[in-house]
XYZ file of C-alpha atoms in Angstrom:
328
model
C -45.484 -6.030 16.301
C -44.059 -4.874 19.637
C -46.229 -2.454 21.593
C -43.858 -1.817 24.469
C -40.884 0.531 24.040
C -38.815 -1.105 26.783
C -39.226 -4.557 25.225
C -38.340 -3.137 21.805
C -35.178 -1.495 23.137
C -34.162 -4.710 24.909
C -34.515 -6.683 21.659
C -32.624 -3.992 19.787
C -29.741 -4.183 22.277
C -29.751 -7.986 22.042
C -29.359 -7.644 18.257
C -26.078 -5.764 18.680
C -27.179 -2.109 18.748
C -25.887 0.376 21.334
C -28.482 1.707 23.814
C -30.916 4.227 22.249
C -33.227 6.724 23.935
C -36.417 7.534 21.980
C -37.599 11.016 22.954
C -40.920 10.846 21.052
C -42.141 7.402 22.082
C -45.413 7.410 24.016
C -48.032 4.961 25.224
C -49.049 4.113 21.665
C -45.584 2.938 20.576
C -45.608 0.222 17.886
C -42.471 -1.271 16.372
C -41.247 -4.407 14.639
C -37.799 -6.022 14.714
C -36.471 -9.127 12.949
C -32.883 -10.348 13.181
C -31.117 -12.834 10.899
C -27.492 -13.936 10.702
C -25.795 -14.430 7.351
C -22.302 -15.825 7.831
C -20.362 -13.145 9.753
C -23.089 -10.562 9.075
C -26.118 -9.722 11.181
C -29.121 -8.196 9.400
C -31.661 -6.323 11.502
C -34.958 -5.272 9.878
C -36.866 -2.536 11.703
C -40.259 -0.865 11.404
C -40.388 2.189 13.668
C -42.837 5.059 14.318
C -41.858 8.714 14.119
C -38.812 9.003 16.361
C -36.137 11.270 17.747
C -33.405 9.034 19.186
C -30.024 9.571 20.740
C -27.476 6.835 21.258
C -24.481 6.949 23.548
C -21.091 5.700 22.446
C -20.648 1.994 23.189
C -16.869 1.657 23.314
C -17.121 -1.801 24.867
C -17.818 -3.506 21.546
C -15.950 -2.161 18.542
C -16.056 -5.327 16.454
C -18.728 -4.158 14.027
C -19.564 -1.262 11.769
C -23.184 -0.715 10.740
C -24.593 0.006 7.288
C -28.151 1.346 7.508
C -30.315 1.005 4.383
C -33.619 2.901 4.201
C -36.639 1.096 2.775
C -39.481 3.483 3.589
C -39.661 6.945 5.159
C -36.975 9.561 5.764
C -34.262 9.837 8.420
C -31.718 12.440 9.434
C -28.648 10.974 11.110
C -25.841 12.854 12.817
C -22.629 11.055 13.766
C -19.046 12.240 13.844
C -18.629 15.005 11.291
C -21.460 13.627 9.168
C -25.040 14.825 8.853
C -27.023 12.628 6.445
C -30.534 13.109 5.084
C -31.692 9.683 3.931
C -34.650 8.784 1.736
C -35.814 5.379 0.456
C -32.918 3.163 -0.751
C -30.201 5.500 0.614
C -27.574 4.126 2.988
C -25.100 5.385 5.560
C -22.122 3.953 7.452
C -22.339 4.182 11.255
C -19.904 3.339 14.039
C -21.563 1.815 17.154
C -18.686 3.056 19.320
C -19.658 6.707 18.688
C -22.578 8.831 19.835
C -25.380 9.197 17.281
C -28.638 11.109 16.815
C -31.609 10.040 14.633
C -34.634 12.091 13.632
C -37.043 10.004 11.578
C -40.534 9.800 10.150
C -42.347 6.480 10.461
C -39.877 4.259 8.625
C -38.662 0.819 7.643
C -34.967 0.092 7.342
C -32.393 -2.715 7.335
C -29.124 -2.427 9.233
C -26.230 -4.708 8.306
C -23.695 -5.224 11.102
C -20.346 -5.957 9.446
C -17.142 -7.012 11.239
C -14.592 -4.217 10.768
C -11.885 -6.651 9.716
C -14.037 -7.886 6.817
C -14.244 -4.428 5.217
C -10.488 -3.731 5.421
C -11.345 -0.064 5.994
C -8.793 2.216 7.611
C -9.565 4.345 10.681
C -8.903 7.573 8.750
C -11.357 6.460 6.077
C -13.988 5.618 8.689
C -13.697 9.182 9.995
C -14.406 10.520 6.506
C -17.342 8.208 5.829
C -19.254 8.085 9.112
C -22.635 9.799 8.867
C -22.304 10.593 5.131
C -25.211 9.786 2.795
C -24.517 7.201 0.089
C -26.891 7.321 -2.875
C -28.900 4.111 -2.947
C -30.491 4.736 -6.337
C -27.408 4.768 -8.553
C -24.046 3.018 -8.849
C -22.717 0.528 -6.288
C -24.923 2.025 -3.554
C -27.992 0.837 -5.458
C -26.625 -2.727 -5.562
C -25.932 -2.681 -1.815
C -29.428 -1.340 -1.147
C -31.154 -4.090 -3.130
C -28.909 -6.884 -1.875
C -29.221 -5.863 1.783
C -33.005 -5.882 1.567
C -33.100 -9.222 -0.235
C -30.549 -10.781 2.130
C -32.578 -9.707 5.171
C -35.669 -11.289 3.627
C -34.116 -14.567 2.506
C -31.177 -15.195 4.878
C -32.897 -18.253 6.364
C -33.915 -19.792 3.033
C -30.693 -21.505 1.947
C -31.245 -24.876 0.344
C -29.748 -28.268 1.108
C -27.538 -30.193 -1.313
C -25.582 -33.408 -1.636
C -21.801 -33.619 -1.324
C -21.607 -32.387 2.278
C -21.480 -34.206 5.577
C -24.744 -32.489 6.505
C -27.335 -30.070 5.190
C -26.274 -27.588 7.873
C -22.679 -27.619 6.553
C -23.919 -26.789 3.062
C -26.151 -23.996 4.322
C -23.239 -22.549 6.302
C -20.966 -22.456 3.245
C -23.715 -20.997 1.051
C -24.417 -18.302 3.661
C -20.708 -17.435 3.882
C -20.490 -17.077 0.108
C -23.541 -14.828 0.044
C -22.145 -12.744 2.908
C -18.865 -12.337 0.996
C -20.815 -10.872 -1.944
C -22.619 -8.401 0.330
C -19.354 -7.368 2.005
C -17.588 -6.860 -1.323
C -20.386 -4.630 -2.633
C -20.397 -2.589 0.575
C -16.622 -2.104 0.252
C -17.027 -0.943 -3.361
C -19.785 1.523 -2.385
C -17.662 2.950 0.431
C -14.626 3.274 -1.826
C -16.761 5.102 -4.421
C -17.953 7.525 -1.720
C -14.362 8.115 -0.633
C -13.441 8.895 -4.223
C -15.381 12.147 -3.963
C -12.853 13.535 -1.474
C -9.175 14.475 -1.772
C -6.994 12.233 0.425
C -4.145 13.467 2.604
C -0.564 12.838 1.327
C 0.004 9.753 3.522
C -3.346 8.299 2.514
C -2.589 8.980 -1.139
C 0.678 7.073 -0.821
C -1.012 4.211 1.055
C -3.629 3.968 -1.686
C -0.911 3.932 -4.333
C 0.920 1.165 -2.471
C -2.323 -0.800 -2.044
C -2.857 -0.584 -5.812
C 0.704 -1.742 -6.419
C 0.137 -4.731 -4.137
C -3.175 -5.552 -5.830
C -1.559 -5.624 -9.267
C 1.254 -7.953 -8.134
C -0.447 -10.438 -5.819
C 0.558 -13.370 -8.036
C 4.254 -12.395 -7.815
C 5.892 -14.809 -5.329
C 8.606 -12.211 -4.613
C 6.153 -9.522 -3.473
C 7.399 -8.339 -0.067
C 7.651 -5.197 2.079
C 11.293 -4.778 1.039
C 10.471 -4.769 -2.679
C 7.401 -2.562 -2.188
C 9.432 0.026 -0.259
C 12.158 0.041 -2.940
C 9.608 0.473 -5.738
C 8.202 3.564 -3.999
C 11.589 5.020 -3.029
C 10.931 4.875 0.701
C 12.499 2.904 3.543
C 10.914 -0.245 4.931
C 10.537 1.625 8.228
C 8.604 4.397 6.441
C 6.419 1.770 4.755
C 5.501 0.164 8.072
C 4.901 3.628 9.556
C 2.340 4.344 6.823
C 0.349 1.265 7.838
C 0.814 1.334 11.610
C -2.695 2.708 12.282
C -4.371 0.506 9.661
C -6.339 -2.709 10.311
C -3.667 -4.796 8.539
C 0.105 -4.589 8.280
C 1.634 -4.684 4.790
C 2.420 -8.402 5.051
C -1.036 -9.182 6.446
C -2.664 -7.153 3.641
C -0.769 -9.151 1.004
C -1.760 -12.422 2.669
C -5.422 -11.412 3.045
C -5.825 -10.228 -0.551
C -4.164 -13.396 -1.850
C -6.581 -15.498 0.193
C -9.505 -13.508 -1.173
C -8.254 -14.033 -4.739
C -8.031 -17.751 -3.988
C -11.576 -17.775 -2.628
C -12.910 -15.981 -5.707
C -11.129 -18.374 -8.093
C -12.216 -21.475 -6.180
C -15.813 -20.254 -6.181
C -16.085 -19.905 -9.931
C -13.401 -22.144 -11.426
C -12.498 -25.783 -12.035
C -8.872 -25.733 -10.811
C -7.760 -27.728 -7.776
C -7.192 -26.159 -4.383
C -3.440 -26.840 -4.607
C -3.162 -25.248 -8.068
C -5.071 -22.127 -7.053
C -3.048 -21.757 -3.844
C 0.237 -22.022 -5.761
C -0.957 -19.490 -8.355
C -1.420 -16.907 -5.589
C 1.836 -17.502 -3.761
C 1.011 -20.316 -1.281
C 3.488 -23.109 -1.957
C 2.670 -25.052 1.244
C -0.801 -26.596 0.785
C -1.204 -27.494 4.466
C -0.301 -23.984 5.604
C -2.693 -22.542 3.013
C -5.558 -24.730 4.230
C -5.052 -23.571 7.825
C -4.880 -19.906 6.804
C -8.007 -20.218 4.653
C -10.031 -21.874 7.421
C -8.840 -19.349 10.027
C -9.662 -16.392 7.770
C -13.041 -17.427 6.365
C -14.357 -19.963 8.870
C -14.649 -22.842 6.391
C -12.207 -24.894 4.345
C -11.203 -24.330 0.740
C -12.271 -27.876 -0.109
C -15.752 -27.261 1.310
C -16.037 -24.238 -0.968
C -15.017 -26.294 -4.013
C -17.462 -29.053 -3.079
C -20.237 -26.477 -2.699
C -19.492 -24.972 -6.092
C -19.465 -28.371 -7.810
C -22.677 -29.446 -6.100
C -24.425 -26.275 -7.238
C -23.056 -26.660 -10.783
C -24.229 -30.284 -10.977
C -27.644 -29.360 -9.627
C -27.995 -26.537 -12.150
C -26.963 -28.765 -15.069
C -29.393 -31.480 -13.961
C -32.212 -28.971 -13.690
C -31.442 -27.618 -17.154
C -31.321 -31.106 -18.639
C -34.670 -31.953 -17.074
C -36.123 -28.697 -18.371
C -34.801 -29.430 -21.876
C -36.361 -32.891 -21.695
C -39.688 -31.458 -20.625
C -39.534 -28.956 -23.476
C -38.858 -31.744 -26.005
C -41.726 -33.803 -24.591
C -44.091 -30.883 -25.039
C -42.999 -30.525 -28.636
């Protein structure tokens, strides 16, 4: 427990939060902060007293978005056009580059700092989501709420396994896989929240094109030219639609294909070369470089991790079956 507000704010800033001013904190301030990294994610668990805080925009570091998950207490958060009243399990998306205001009872919460590029969320969508309550008791929001809390608790508990050059390499790959699951659930929860609102015409067309791309990722001929023709627009118009988005059309196709490869390599028995070819990567060397650059680890390390975990699980089951037979 930290009994000094200045020390608490320094640790909060070191964890990646923008500067906050607590207008209610007095001599009896008591707070707790714990920070853990999980792959590209940073999870910050906080216990705070009754607070009224304001935070200035921190435009210097726009790499991350923040997903705050309430565990105990109630908080009102104002940011952008949003004004969210959060209770236990609820969550909200925040942008550290924008001013924010909190008004909270004594509370416990977990904040997940997520690299913007990992969520593939468009600037216009961020504007619509910032400061909006997401129900943490039902639907995908409930899964995010539970997983964020569990990840914050167990992020440092990854096991060792054989088949890697070192235990640290295995733990790194396992952490990256777990982080990918958290990120995917967050993306689903945000998309569900967006579904409650009517998109603008350009956004509607972008979403339609994104769905078209998603359905044809295995087509080796998928290209901006073909996509534009299928939607009766020019290639210039297509690129214009995506000019303010995190990824260009070509980069979106490449990224989603890599993510499909990662998902298939995680749960399947096919070789890296076969999976890469299935999703449009005919050059195995080029695919390996792209995969490592995108995810921070190699495709072969992911396959090795999956096989090691499968072998370990089968061995454990066989031993359990043997113990059961011995008891009988």
